[in-house]
Coordinates of C-alpha atoms and ligand atoms in Angstrom, one line a residue:
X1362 CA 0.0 0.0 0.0
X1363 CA 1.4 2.8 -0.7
X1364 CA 1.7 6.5 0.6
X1365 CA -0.6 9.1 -1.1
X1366 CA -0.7 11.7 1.6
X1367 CA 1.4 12.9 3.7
X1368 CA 0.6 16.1 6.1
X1369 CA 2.7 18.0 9.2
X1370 CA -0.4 18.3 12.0
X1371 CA 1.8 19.7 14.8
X1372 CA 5.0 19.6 17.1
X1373 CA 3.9 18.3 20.6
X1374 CA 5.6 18.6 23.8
X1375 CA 3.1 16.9 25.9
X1376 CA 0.2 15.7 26.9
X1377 CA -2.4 16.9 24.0
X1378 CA -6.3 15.6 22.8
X1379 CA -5.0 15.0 19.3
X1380 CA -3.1 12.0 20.6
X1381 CA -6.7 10.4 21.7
X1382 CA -8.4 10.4 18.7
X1383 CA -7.9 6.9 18.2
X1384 CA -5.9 7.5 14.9
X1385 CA -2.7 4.9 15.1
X1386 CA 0.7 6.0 15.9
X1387 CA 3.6 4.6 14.5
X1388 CA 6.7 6.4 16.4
X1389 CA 9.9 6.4 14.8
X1390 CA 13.0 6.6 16.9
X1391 CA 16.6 6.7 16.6
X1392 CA 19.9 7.8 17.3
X1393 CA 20.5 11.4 15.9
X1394 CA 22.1 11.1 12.9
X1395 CA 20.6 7.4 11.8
X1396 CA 18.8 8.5 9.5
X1397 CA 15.3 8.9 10.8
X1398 CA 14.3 12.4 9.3
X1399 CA 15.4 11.2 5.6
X1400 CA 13.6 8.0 5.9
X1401 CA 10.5 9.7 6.7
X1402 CA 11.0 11.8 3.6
X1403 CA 11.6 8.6 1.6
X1404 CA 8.6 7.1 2.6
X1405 CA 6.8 9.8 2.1
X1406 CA 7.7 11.3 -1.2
X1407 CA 8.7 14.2 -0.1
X1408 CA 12.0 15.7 0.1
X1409 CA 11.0 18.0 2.8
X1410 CA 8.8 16.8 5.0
X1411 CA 10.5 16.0 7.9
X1412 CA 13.5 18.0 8.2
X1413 CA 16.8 16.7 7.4
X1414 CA 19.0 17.9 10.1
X1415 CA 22.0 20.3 9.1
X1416 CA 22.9 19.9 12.6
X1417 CA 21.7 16.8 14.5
X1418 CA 19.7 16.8 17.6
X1419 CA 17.9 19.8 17.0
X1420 CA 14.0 18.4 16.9
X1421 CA 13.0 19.7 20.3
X1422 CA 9.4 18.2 19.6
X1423 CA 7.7 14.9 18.4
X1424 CA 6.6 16.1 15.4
X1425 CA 3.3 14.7 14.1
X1426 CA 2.5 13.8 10.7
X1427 CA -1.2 12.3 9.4
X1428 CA -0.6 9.7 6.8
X1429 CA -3.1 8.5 4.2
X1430 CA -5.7 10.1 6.2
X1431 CA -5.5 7.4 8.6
X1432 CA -2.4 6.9 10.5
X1433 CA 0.1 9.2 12.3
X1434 CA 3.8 8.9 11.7
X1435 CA 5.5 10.4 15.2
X1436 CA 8.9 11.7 14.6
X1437 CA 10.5 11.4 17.8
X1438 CA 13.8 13.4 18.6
X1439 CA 16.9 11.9 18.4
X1440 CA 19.1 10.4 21.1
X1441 CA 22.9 10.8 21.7
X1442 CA 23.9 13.9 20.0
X1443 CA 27.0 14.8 22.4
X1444 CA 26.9 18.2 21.2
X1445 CA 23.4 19.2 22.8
X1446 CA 23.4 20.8 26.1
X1447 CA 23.1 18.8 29.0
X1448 CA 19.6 20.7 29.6
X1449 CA 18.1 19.7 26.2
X1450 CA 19.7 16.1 26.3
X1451 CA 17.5 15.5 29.5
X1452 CA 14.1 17.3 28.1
X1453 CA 14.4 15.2 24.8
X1454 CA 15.5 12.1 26.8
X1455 CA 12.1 13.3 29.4
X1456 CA 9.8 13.9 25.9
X1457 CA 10.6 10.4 24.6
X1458 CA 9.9 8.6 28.0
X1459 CA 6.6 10.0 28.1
X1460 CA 5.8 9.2 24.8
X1461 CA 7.0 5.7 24.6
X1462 CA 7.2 4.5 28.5
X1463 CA 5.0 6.6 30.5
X1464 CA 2.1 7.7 29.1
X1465 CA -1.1 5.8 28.1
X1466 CA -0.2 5.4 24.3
X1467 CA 0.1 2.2 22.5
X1468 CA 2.3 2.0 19.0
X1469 CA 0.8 0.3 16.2
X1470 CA 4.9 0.2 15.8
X1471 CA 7.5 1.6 17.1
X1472 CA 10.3 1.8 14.5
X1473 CA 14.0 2.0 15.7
X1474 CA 16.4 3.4 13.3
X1475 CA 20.3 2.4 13.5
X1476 CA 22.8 3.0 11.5
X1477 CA 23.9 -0.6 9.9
X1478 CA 27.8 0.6 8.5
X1479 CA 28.5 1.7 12.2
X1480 CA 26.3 -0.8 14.6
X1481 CA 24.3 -0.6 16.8
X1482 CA 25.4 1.8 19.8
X1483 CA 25.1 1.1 23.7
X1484 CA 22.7 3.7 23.6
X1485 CA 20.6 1.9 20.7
X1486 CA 20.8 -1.3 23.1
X1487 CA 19.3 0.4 25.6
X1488 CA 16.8 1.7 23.8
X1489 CA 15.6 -1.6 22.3
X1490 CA 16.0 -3.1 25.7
X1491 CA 13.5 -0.5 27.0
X1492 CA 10.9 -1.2 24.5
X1493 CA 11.3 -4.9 24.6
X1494 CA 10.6 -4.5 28.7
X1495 CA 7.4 -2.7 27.8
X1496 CA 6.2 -5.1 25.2
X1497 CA 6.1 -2.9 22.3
X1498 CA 6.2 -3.7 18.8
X1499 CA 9.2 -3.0 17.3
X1500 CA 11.0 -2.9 13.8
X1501 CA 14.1 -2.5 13.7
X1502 CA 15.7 -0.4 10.2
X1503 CA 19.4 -1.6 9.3
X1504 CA 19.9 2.1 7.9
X1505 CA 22.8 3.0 5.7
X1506 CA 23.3 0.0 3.8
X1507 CA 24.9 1.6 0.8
X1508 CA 27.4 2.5 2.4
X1509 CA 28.7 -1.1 3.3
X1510 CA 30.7 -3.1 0.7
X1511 CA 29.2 -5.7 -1.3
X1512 CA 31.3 -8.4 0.1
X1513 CA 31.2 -7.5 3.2
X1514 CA 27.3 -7.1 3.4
X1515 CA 26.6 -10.7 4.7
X1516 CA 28.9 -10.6 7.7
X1517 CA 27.4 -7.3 9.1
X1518 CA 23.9 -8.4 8.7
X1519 CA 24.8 -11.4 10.7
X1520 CA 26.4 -9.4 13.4
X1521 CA 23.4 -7.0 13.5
X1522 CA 21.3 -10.3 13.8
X1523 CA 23.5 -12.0 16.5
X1524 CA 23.2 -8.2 18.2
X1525 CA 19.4 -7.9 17.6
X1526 CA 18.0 -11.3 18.2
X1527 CA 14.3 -11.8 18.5
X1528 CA 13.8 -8.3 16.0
X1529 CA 12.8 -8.0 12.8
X1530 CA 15.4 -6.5 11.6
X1531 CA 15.1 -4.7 7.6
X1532 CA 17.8 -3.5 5.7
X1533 CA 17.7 -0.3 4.4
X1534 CA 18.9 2.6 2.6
X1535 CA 17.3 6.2 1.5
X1536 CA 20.1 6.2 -0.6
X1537 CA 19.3 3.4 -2.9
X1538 CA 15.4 3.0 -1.8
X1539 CA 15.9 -0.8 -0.7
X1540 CA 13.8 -1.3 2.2
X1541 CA 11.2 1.4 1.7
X1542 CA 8.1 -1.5 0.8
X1543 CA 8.9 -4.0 3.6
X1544 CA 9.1 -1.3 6.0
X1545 CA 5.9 -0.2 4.4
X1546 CA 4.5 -3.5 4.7
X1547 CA 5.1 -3.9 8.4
X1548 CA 3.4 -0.2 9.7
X1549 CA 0.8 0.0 6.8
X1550 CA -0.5 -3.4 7.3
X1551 CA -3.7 -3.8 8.8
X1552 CA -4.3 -5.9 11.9
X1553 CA -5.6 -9.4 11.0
X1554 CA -9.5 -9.5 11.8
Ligands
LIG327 P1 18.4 12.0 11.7 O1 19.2 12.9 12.6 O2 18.3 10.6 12.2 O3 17.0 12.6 11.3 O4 19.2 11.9 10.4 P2 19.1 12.6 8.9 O5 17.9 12.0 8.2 O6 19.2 14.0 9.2 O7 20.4 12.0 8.2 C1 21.7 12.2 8.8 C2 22.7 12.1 7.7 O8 22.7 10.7 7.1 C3 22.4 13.0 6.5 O9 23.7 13.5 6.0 C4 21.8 12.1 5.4 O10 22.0 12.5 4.1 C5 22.5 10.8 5.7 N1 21.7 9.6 5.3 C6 20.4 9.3 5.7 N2 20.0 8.2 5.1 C7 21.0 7.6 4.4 C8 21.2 6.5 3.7 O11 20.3 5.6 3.5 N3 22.4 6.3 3.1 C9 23.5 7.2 3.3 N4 24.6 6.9 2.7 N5 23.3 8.3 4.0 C10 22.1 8.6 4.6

């Protein structure tokens, strides 16, 4: 199924009705730089729509998109930019607590975003570990893969696996558009009857 609309509702900070209208939310979260904003773009078809960041760690909100009419896509900040200020690193960390631990919301999917050239960080373990301990439904993006070589491609996907076990776990790249219609597959999909 594909995406034929694609709308920014609102930045949100906290507690808001919009987020109880029954519409489902699929958040997507990663480390700053993964890749997040771009992929959003990609699935969207539009270039600009979430905004790729010149300098990383700056999306101070969740930022709220309405897709198809039907679902939201959450953009959530991202995590462990070292260059953001101690203050901001703890309201971003605060803002993505509520969203995905403490308040009442449940994910259609929660999408985790790591980079697959680099690896996954301790901070994406965490992460992962977090959302495994609160049951949510996660799929996890192997970002990047353009950028590793050919031959090499196997091994890494193995070591993600090893890393990642018990997660779907799709390869992916902006870059090269690989990825974009299992991803689209897994949040689109409509919940068996
Ligand atoms: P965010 O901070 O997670 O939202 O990351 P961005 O979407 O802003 O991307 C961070 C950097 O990674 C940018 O320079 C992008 O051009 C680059 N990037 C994003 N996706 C890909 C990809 O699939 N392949 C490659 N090679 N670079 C990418």
């Amino acid at each position: 199924m594909p995406i034929t609309s694609a709308k920014f509702i609102q930045g949100i900070v906290g507690t808001t009705e919009i987020l109880d209208d029954a519409v489902p939310q699929v958040a997507f979260i990663g480390r700053s730089n993964a890749g997040k904003s771009t992929i959003i773009n990609s699935l969207t078809h539009n270039k600009k729509l979430a905004r790729v960041s010149r300098t990383p760690g700056r999306t101070q909100e969740i930022n709220l998109f309405l897709i198809n009419k039907k679902i939201y896509f959450l953009d959530l900040p991202g995590y462990g930019y070292a260059k953001v200020s101690k203050k901001d690193q703890v309201w971003l960390q605060k803002l993505i607590n509520w969203h995905l631990f403490k308040g009442p919301y449940i994910q259609k999917k929660v999408v985790l975003i790591i980079d697959a050239y680099l690896g996954p960080t301790d901070l994406d373990l965490e992460m992962l570990a977090r959302l495994d301990e609160h049951d949510k439904d996660v799929v996890v993006i192997a970002n990047k893969i353009d950028k590793i070589r050919q031959p090499d491609f196997a091994q890494q996907m193995a070591n993600l696996r090893a890393q990642l076990p018990g997660h779907l776990i799709i390869p992916y790249s902006s870059k090269t558009k690989t990825g974009v219609n299992d991803l689209l597959k897994e949040i689109l999909a409509e919940p068996v009857a």
